[in-house]
Tab-separated table of C-alpha atoms in Angstrom:
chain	number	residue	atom	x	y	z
A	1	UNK	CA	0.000	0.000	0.000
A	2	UNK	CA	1.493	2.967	-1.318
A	3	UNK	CA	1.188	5.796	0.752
A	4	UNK	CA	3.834	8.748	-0.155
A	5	UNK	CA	5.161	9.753	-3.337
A	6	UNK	CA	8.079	8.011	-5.030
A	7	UNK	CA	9.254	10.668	-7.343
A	8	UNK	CA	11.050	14.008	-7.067
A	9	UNK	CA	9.640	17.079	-8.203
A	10	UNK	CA	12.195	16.900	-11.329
A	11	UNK	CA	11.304	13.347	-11.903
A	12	UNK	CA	7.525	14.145	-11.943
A	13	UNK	CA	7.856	17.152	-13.815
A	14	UNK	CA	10.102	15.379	-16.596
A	15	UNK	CA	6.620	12.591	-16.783
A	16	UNK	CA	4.498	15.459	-16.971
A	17	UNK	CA	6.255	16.993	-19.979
A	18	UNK	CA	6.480	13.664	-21.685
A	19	UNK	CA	2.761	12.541	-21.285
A	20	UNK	CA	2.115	15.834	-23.049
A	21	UNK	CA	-1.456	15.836	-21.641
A	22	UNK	CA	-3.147	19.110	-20.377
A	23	UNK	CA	-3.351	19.041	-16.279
A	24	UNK	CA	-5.974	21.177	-14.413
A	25	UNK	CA	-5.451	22.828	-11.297
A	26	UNK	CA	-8.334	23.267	-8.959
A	27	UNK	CA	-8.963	23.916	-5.205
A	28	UNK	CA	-11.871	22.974	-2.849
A	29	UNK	CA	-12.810	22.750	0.549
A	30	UNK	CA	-15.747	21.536	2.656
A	31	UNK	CA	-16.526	22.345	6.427
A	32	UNK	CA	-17.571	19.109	7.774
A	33	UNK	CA	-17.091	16.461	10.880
A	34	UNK	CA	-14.405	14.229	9.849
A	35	UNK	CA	-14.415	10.808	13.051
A	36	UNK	CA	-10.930	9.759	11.614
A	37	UNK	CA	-8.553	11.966	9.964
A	38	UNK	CA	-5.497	9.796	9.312
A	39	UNK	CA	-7.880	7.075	7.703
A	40	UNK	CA	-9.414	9.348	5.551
A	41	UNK	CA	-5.757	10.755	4.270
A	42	UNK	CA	-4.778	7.320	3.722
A	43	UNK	CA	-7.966	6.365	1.641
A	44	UNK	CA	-7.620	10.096	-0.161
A	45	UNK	CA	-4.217	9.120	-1.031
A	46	UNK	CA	-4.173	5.887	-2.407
A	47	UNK	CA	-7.430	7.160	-4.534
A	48	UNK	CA	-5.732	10.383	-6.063
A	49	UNK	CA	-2.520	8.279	-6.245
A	50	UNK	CA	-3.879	6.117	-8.826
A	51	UNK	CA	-5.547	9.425	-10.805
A	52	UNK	CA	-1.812	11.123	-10.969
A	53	UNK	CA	-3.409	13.641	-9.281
A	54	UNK	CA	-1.305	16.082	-7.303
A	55	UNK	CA	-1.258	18.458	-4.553
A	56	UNK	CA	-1.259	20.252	-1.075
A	57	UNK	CA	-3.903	19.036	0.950
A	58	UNK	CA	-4.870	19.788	4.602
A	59	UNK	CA	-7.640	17.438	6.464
A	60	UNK	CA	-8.928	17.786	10.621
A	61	UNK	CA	-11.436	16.574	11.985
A	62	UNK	CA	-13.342	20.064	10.832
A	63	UNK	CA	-13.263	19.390	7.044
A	64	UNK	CA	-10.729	19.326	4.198
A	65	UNK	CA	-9.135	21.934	2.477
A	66	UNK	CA	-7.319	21.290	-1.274
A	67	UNK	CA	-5.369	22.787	-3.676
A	68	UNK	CA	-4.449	19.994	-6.133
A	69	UNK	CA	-3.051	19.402	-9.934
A	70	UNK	CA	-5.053	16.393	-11.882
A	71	UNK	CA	-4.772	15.458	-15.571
A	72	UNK	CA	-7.902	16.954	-17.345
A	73	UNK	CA	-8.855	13.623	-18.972
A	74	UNK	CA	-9.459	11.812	-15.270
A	75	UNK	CA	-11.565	14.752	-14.006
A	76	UNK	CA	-14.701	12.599	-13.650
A	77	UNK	CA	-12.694	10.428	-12.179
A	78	UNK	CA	-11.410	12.622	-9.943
A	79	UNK	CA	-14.916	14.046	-8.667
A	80	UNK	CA	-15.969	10.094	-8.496
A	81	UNK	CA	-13.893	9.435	-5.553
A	82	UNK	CA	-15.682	12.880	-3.847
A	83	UNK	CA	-18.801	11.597	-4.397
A	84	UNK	CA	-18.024	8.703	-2.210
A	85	UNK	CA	-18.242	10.996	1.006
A	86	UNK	CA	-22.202	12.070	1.568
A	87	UNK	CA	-20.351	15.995	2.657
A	88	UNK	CA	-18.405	16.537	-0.644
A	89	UNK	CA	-21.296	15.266	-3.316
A	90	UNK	CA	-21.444	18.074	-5.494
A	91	UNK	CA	-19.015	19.791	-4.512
A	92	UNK	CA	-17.782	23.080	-6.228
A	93	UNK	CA	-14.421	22.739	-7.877
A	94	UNK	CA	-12.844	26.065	-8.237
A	95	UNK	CA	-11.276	25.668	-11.722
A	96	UNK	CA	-7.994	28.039	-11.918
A	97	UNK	CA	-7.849	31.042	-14.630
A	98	UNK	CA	-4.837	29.960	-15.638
A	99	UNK	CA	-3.485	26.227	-16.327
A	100	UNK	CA	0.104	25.539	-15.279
A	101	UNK	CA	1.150	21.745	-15.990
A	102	UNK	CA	3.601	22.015	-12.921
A	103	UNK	CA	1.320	23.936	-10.684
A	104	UNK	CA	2.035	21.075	-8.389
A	105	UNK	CA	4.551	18.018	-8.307
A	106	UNK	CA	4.119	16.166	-5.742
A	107	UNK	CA	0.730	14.563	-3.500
A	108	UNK	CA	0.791	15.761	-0.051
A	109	UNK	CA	-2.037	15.294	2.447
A	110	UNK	CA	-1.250	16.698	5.974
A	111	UNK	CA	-3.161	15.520	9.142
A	112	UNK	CA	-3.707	19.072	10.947
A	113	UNK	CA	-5.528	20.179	13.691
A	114	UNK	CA	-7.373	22.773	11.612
A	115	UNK	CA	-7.923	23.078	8.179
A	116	UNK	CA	-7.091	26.395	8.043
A	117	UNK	CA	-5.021	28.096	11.143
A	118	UNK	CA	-7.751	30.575	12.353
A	119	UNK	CA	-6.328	30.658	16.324
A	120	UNK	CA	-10.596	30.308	17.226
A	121	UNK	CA	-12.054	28.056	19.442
A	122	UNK	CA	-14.597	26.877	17.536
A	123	UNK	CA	-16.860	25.756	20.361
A	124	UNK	CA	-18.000	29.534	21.803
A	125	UNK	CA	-19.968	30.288	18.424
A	126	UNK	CA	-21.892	28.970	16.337
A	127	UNK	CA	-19.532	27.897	13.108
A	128	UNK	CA	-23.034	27.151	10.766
A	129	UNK	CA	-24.117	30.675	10.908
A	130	UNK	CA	-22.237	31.725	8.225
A	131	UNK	CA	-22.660	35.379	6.138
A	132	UNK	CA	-24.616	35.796	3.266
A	133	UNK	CA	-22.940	34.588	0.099
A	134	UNK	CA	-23.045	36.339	-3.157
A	135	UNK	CA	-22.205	35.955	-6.980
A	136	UNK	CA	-20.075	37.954	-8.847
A	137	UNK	CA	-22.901	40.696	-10.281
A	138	UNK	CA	-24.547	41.026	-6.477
A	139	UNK	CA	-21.099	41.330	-5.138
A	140	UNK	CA	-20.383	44.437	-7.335
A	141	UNK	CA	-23.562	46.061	-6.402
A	142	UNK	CA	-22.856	45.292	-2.739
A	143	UNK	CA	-19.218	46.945	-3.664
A	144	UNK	CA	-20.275	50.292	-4.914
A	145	UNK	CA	-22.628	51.016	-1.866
A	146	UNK	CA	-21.467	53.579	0.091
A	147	UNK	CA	-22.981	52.030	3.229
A	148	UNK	CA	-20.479	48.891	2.934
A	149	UNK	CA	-17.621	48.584	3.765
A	150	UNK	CA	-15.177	45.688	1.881
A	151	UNK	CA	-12.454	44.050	3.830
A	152	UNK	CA	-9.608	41.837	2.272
A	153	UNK	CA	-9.267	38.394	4.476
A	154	UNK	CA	-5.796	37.591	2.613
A	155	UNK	CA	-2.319	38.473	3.793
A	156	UNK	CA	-0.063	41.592	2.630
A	157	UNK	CA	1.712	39.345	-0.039
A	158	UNK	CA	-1.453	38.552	-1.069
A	159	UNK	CA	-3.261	41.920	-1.456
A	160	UNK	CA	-0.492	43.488	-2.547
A	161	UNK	CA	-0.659	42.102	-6.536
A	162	UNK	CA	-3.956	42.195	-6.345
A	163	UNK	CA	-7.656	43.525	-4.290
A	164	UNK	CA	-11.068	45.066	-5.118
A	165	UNK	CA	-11.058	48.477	-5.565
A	166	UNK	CA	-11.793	50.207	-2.259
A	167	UNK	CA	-11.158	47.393	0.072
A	168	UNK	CA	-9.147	47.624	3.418
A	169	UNK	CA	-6.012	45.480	3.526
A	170	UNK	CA	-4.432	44.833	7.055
A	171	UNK	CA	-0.853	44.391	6.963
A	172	UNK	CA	-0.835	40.842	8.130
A	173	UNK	CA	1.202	37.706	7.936
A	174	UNK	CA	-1.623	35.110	8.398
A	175	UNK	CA	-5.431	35.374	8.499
A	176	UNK	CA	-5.224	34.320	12.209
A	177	UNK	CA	-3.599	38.246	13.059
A	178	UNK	CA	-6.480	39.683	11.280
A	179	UNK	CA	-9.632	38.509	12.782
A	180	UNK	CA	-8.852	40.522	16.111
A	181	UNK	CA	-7.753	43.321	14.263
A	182	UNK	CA	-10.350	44.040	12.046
A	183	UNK	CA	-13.218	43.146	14.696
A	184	UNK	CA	-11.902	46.078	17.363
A	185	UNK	CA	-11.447	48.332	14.442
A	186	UNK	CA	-14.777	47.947	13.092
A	187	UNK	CA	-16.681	48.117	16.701
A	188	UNK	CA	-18.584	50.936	15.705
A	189	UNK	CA	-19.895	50.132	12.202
A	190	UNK	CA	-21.542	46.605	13.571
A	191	UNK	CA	-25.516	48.127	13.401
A	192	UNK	CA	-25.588	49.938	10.295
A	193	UNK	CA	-23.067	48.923	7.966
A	194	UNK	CA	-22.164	46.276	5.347
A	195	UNK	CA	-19.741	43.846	5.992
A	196	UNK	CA	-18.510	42.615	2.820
A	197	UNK	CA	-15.594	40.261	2.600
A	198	UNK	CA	-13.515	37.891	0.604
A	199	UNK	CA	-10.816	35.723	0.171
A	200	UNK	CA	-9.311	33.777	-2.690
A	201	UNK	CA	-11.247	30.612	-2.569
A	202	UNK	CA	-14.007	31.277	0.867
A	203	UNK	CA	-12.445	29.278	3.046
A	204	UNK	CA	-11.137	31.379	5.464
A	205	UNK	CA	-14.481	33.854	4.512
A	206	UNK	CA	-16.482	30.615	5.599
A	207	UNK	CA	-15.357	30.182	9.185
A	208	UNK	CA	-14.839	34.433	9.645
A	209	UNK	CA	-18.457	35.804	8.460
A	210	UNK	CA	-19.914	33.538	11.469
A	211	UNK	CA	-17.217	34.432	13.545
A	212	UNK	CA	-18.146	38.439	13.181
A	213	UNK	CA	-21.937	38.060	13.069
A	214	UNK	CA	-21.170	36.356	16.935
A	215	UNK	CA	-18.729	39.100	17.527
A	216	UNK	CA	-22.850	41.092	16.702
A	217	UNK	CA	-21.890	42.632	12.906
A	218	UNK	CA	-25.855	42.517	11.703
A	219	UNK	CA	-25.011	42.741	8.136
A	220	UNK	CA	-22.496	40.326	7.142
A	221	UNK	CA	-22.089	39.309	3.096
A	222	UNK	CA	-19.176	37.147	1.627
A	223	UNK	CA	-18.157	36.325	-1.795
A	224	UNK	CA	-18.987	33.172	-3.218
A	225	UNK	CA	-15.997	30.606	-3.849
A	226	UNK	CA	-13.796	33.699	-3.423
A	227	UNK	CA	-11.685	35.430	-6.307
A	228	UNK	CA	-11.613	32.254	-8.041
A	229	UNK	CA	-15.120	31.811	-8.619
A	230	UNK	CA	-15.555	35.385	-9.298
A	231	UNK	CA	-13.122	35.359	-12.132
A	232	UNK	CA	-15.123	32.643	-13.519
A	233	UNK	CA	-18.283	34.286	-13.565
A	234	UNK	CA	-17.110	37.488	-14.258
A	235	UNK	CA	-15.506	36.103	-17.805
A	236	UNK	CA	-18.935	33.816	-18.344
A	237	UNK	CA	-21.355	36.109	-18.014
A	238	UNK	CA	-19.115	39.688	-19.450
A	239	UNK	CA	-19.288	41.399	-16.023
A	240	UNK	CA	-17.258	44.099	-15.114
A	241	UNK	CA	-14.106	43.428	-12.834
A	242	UNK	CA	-13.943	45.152	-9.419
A	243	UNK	CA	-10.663	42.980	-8.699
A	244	UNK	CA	-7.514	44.939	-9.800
A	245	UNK	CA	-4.276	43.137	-10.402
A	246	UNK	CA	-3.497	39.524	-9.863
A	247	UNK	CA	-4.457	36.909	-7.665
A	248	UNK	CA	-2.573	35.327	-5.491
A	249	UNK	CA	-2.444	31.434	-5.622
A	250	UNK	CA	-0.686	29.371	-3.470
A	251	UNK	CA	1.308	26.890	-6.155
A	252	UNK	CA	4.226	26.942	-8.323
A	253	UNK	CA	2.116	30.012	-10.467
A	254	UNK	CA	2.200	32.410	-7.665
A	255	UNK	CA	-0.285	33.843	-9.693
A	256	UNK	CA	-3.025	34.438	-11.745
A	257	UNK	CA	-3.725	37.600	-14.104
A	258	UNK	CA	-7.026	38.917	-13.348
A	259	UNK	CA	-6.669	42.482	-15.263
A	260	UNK	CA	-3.446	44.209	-16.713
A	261	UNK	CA	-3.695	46.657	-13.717
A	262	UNK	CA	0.224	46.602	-12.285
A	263	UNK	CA	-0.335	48.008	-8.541
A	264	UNK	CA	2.809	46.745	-6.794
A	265	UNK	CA	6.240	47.704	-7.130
A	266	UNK	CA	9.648	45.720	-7.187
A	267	UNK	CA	10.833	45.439	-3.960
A	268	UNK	CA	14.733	46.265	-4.932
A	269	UNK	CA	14.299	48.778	-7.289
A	270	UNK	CA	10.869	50.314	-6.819
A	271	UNK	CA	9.808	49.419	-10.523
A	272	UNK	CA	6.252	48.673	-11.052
A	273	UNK	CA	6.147	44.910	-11.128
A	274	UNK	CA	3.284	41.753	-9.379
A	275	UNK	CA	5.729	38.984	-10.390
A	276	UNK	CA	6.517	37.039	-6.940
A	277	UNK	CA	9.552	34.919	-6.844
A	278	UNK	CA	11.472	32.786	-3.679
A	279	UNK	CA	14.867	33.845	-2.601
A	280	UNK	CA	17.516	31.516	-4.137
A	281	UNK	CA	19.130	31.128	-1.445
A	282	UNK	CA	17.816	27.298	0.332
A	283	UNK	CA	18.483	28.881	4.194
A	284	UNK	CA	15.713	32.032	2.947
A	285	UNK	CA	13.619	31.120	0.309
A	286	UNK	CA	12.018	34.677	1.292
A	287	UNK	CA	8.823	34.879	-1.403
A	288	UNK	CA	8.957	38.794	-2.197
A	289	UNK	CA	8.734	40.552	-5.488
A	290	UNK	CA	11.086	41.388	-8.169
A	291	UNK	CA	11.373	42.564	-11.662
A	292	UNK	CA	13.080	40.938	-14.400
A	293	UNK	CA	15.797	43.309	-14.209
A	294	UNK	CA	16.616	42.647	-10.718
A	295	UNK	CA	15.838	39.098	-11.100
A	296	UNK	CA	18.988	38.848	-13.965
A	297	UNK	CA	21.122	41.061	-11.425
A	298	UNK	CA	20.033	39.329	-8.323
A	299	UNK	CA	20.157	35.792	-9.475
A	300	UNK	CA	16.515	35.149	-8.104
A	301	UNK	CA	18.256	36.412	-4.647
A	302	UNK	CA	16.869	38.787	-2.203
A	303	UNK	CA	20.347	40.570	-0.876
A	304	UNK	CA	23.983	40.201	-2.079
A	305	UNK	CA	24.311	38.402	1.115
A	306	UNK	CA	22.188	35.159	-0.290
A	307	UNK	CA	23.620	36.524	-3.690
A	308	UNK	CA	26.886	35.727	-1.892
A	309	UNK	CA	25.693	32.208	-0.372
A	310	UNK	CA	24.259	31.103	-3.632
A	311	UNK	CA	27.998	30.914	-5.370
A	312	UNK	CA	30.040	28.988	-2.561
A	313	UNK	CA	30.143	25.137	-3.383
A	314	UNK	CA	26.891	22.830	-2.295
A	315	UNK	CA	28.602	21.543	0.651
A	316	UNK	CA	29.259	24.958	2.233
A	317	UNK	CA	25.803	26.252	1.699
A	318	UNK	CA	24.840	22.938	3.694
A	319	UNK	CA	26.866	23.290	6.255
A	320	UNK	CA	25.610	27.325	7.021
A	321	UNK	CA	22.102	25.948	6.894
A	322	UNK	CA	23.116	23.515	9.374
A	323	UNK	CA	20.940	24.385	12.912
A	324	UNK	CA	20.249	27.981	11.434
A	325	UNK	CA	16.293	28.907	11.895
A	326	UNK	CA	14.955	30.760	8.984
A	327	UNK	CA	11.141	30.546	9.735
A	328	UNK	CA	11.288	34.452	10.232
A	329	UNK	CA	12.018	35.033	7.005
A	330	UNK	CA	9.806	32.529	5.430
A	331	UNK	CA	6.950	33.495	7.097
A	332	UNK	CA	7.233	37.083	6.944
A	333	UNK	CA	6.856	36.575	3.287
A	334	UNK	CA	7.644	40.044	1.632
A	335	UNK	CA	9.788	41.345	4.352
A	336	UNK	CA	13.539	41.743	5.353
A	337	UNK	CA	15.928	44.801	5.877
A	338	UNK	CA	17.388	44.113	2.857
A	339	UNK	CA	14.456	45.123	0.610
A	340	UNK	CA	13.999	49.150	0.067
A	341	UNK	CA	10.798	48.898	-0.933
A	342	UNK	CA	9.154	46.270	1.357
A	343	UNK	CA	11.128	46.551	4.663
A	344	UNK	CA	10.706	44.482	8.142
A	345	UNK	CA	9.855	45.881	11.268
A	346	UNK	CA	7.135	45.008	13.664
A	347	UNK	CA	3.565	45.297	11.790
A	348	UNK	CA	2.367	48.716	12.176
A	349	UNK	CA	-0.803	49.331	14.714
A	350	UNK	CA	-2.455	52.015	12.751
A	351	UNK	CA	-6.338	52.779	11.834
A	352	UNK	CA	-7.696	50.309	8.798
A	353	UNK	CA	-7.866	52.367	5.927
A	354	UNK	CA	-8.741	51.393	2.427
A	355	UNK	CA	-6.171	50.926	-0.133
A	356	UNK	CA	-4.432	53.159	-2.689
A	357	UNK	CA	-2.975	51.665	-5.212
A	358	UNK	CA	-3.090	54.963	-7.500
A	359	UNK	CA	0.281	55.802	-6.670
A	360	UNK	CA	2.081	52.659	-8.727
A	361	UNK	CA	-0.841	51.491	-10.737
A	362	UNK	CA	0.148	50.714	-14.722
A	363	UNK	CA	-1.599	49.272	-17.249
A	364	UNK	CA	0.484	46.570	-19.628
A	365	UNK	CA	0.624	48.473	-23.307
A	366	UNK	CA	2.062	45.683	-25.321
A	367	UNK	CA	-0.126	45.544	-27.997
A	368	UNK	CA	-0.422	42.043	-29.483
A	369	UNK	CA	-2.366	39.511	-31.263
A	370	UNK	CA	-2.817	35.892	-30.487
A	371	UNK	CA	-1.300	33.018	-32.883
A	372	UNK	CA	-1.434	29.866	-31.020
A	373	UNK	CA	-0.503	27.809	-28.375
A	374	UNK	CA	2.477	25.526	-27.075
A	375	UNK	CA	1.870	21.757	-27.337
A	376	UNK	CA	5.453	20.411	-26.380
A	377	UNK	CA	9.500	21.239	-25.993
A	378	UNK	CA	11.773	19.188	-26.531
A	379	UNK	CA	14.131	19.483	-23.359
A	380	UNK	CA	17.414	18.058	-25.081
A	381	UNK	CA	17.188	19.728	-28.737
A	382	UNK	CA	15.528	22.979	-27.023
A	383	UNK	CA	12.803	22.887	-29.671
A	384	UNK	CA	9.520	24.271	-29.223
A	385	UNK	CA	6.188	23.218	-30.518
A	386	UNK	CA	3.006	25.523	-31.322
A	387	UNK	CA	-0.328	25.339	-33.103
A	388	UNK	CA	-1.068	28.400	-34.876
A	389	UNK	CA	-4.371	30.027	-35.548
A	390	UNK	CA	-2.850	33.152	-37.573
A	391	UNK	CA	-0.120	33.686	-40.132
A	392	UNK	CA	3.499	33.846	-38.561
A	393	UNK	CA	6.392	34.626	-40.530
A	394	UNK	CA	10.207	34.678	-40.291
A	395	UNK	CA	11.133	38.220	-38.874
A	396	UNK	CA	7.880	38.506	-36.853
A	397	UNK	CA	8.587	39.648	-32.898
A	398	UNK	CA	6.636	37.448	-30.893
A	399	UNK	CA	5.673	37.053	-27.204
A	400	UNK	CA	5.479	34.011	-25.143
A	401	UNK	CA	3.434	34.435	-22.228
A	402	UNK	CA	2.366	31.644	-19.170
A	403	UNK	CA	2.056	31.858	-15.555
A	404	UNK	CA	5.659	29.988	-15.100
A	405	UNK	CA	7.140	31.008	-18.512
A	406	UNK	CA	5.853	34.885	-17.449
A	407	UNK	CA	6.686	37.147	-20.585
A	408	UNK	CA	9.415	36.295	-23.166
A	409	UNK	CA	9.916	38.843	-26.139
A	410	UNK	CA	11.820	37.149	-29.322
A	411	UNK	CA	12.459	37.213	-32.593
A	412	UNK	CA	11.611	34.251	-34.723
A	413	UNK	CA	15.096	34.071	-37.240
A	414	UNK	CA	13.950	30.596	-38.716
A	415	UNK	CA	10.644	28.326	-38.771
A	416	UNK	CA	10.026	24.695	-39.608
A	417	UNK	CA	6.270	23.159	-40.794
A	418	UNK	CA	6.238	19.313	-40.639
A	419	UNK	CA	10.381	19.656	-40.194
A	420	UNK	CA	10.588	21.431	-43.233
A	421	UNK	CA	12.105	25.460	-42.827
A	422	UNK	CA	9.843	28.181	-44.489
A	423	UNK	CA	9.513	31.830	-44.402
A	424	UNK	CA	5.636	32.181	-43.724
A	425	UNK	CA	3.513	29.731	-41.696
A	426	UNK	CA	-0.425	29.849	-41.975
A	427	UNK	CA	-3.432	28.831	-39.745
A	428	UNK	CA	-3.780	25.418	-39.143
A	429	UNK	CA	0.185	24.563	-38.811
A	430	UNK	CA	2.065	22.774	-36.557
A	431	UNK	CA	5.456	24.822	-36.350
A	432	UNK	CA	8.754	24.206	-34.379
A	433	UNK	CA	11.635	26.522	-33.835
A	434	UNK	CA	14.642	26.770	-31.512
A	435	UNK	CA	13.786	28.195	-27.867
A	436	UNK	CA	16.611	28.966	-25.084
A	437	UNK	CA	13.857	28.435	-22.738
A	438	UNK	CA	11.093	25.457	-21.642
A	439	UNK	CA	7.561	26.352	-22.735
A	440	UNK	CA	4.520	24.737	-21.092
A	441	UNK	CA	1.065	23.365	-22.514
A	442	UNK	CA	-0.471	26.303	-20.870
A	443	UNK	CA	1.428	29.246	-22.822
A	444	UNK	CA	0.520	31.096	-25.460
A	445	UNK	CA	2.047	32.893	-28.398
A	446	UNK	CA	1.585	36.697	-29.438
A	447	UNK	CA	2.617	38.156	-32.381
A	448	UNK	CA	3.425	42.317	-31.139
A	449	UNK	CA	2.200	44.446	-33.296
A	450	UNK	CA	4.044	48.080	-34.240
């Protein structure tokens, strides 16, 4: 009975490129009273195990709380072995925006004793009475009210790529600091104001409407299945976006592109910029932002110092990690003396106010047309392969855009149609060229135009 994983993330990724089938990624939870935890892991496991399916998974005796990677052509399968539990038939799978083949690489289901860490004790309130839900449309009109006021459940990594317009922020490191926070803040809005929140799938909107309509807030709304659903319905049903920015997902992505609003800044070089990326550095692995520029100059690093660390041979970088606690700097994700814009310090105790992002907001200008999209690459010959939907010819500047790939200009200096070269390619063709870098079955190619 097989009940861990077998493979390294580089051995599972190299399978995944080689199957050359399209994975989705997808999150769900469920509130519910689970008898036996560690048995229900186990039978999880060995089910998903046999789907290929992949990803982070918390269960507690409270419910179950996913964020998972499955090949597209089992997902029937997939919501067959949900169906077997009377508390997840039906469930809503929140279907990411963006597809990522390596969104996850491994299958990891963690016995905790909550499924999200929200430092209540669930047994002075009443966890069922929960906040009104709403869709995407009734959330906007709920939005625009000047009697409501819009709170942000994420953290400051988080909310910092990406919010509704008009919502207040805290500057948090876990949704556990801002349930207190918010709640004495808001003491004197609880009779005659809207309480409208969200989060990026509900989960942690779930367990903190009920906890504020104990704490006596009258008027308490939430958004339905989160930023993730919202996107979805928003797309669907051609509703306007109140979300600026990206979202923030928790999986190799780090990221998905709701609008082309850019309201965050590098945190080196002040340079508007959303793209999160983990210190290079194994002792920091700090998750903070950083431009491509700095990124090239950096090395992926945070400070010179892991800069520094990064270029002495494996065995010395083992033996300074040796003993040395870095949970500091993982978990104040965003945070160290060493970036100018994003600085450490003890979390400021100051009035919630509702964000400006009008100071670094952008818009991305690259004007561009679609072509195609990537179906393989070829890891030893570095050759990539697209379907194309539009004419693409040699000479043409092109972009290559994913949520791992992120945005990479070139110039195409030679083409090949059924391994023959040619000058023009047309609708309809399967073309390969030489690429310095790995695409992924969920980019796309632009042609830029001007």
């Amino acid at each position: 009975m097989q009940l861990y994983n077998t493979l390294s993330a580089e051995e599972r990724a190299q399978l995944i490129d080689e199957a050359g089938k399209q994975r989705l990624t997808l999150s769900f939870y469920a509130y519910a009273k689970i008898d036996n935890p560690q048995k229900f892991r186990d039978d999880l496991f060995i089910a998903w195990n046999a789907l290929d399916a992949l990803g982070r998974i918390y269960v507690a005796h409270e419910g179950i709380n996913a964020q998972m990677s499955i090949p597209a052509d089992q997902l029937e399968d997939f919501r067959n072995t949900l169906e077997v539990y009377d508390f997840m038939k039906g469930i809503r799978l929140n279907v990411a925006v963006e597809q990522d083949n390596h969104s996850f690489l491994k299958l990891t289901i963690k016995v905790r004793h909550k499924i999200v860490a929200d430092g209540l004790n669930d047994n002075t309130f009443d966890v069922t009475n929960k906040g009104i839900h709403l869709k995407a449309q009734e959330f906007n009109d709920l939005l625009v009210d000047p009697n409501t006021i819009v709170v942000d459940f994420r953290n400051h990594y988080e909310s910092e790529v990406g919010h509704f317009e008009g919502a207040i922020t805290p500057d948090v490191e876990n949704f556990r600091e801002s349930l207190p926070i918010i709640n004495e803040q808001l003491q004197d809005f609880k009779e005659d104001k809207n309480l409208l929140m969200y989060c990026t799938g509900g989960i942690r909107c779930e367990k903190a409407s009920a906890y504020f309509k104990h704490q006596g807030f009258k008027n308490v709304f939430q958004l339905e299945g989160g930023i993730i659903e919202y996107t979805r319905q928003i797309k669907e049903e051609n509703i306007e976006s109140k979300f600026i920015g990206k979202n923030f997902v928790f999986d190799h992505r780090l990221g998905e592109r709701i609008t082309d609003d850019i309201i965050s800044q590098c945190h080196q070089c002040g340079k508007p910029c959303d793209n999160h990326t983990n210190c290079a550095n194994d002792a920091c692995h700090l998750l903070f932002i950083q431009c491509d520029d700095c990124k090239t100059a950096m090395e992926n690093c945070c400070s010179t110092e892991c800069l520094e660390i990064t270029h002495l041979p494996a065995e010395e970088q083992v033996a300074l990690r040796k003993g040395l606690q870095v949970g500091n700097k993982v978990f104040r994700k965003g945070k160290s003396d060493a970036l100018t814009f994003k600085n450490s310090g003890d979390l400021p105790n100051k009035p919630l106010a509702k964000v400006d992002s009008k100071n670094i907001r952008q818009k991305i200008a690259i004007k561009k047309t679609l072509i195609g999209k990537a179906e393989h690459y070829y890891t030893k010959s570095k050759i990539a392969q697209f379907l194309i939907e539009n004419e693409l010819s040699v000479g043409d500047k092109v972009l290559i855009s994913g949520p791992t790939t992120g945005e990479q200009e070139i110039t195409i200096t030679e083409i090949f149609v059924d391994g023959n070269s040619c000058e023009n390619a047309k609708s309809g063709d399967q073309i390969t060229f030489e690429l310095p870098f790995r695409v992924r079955l969920s980019d796309k190619i632009y042609k830029i135009l001007g």
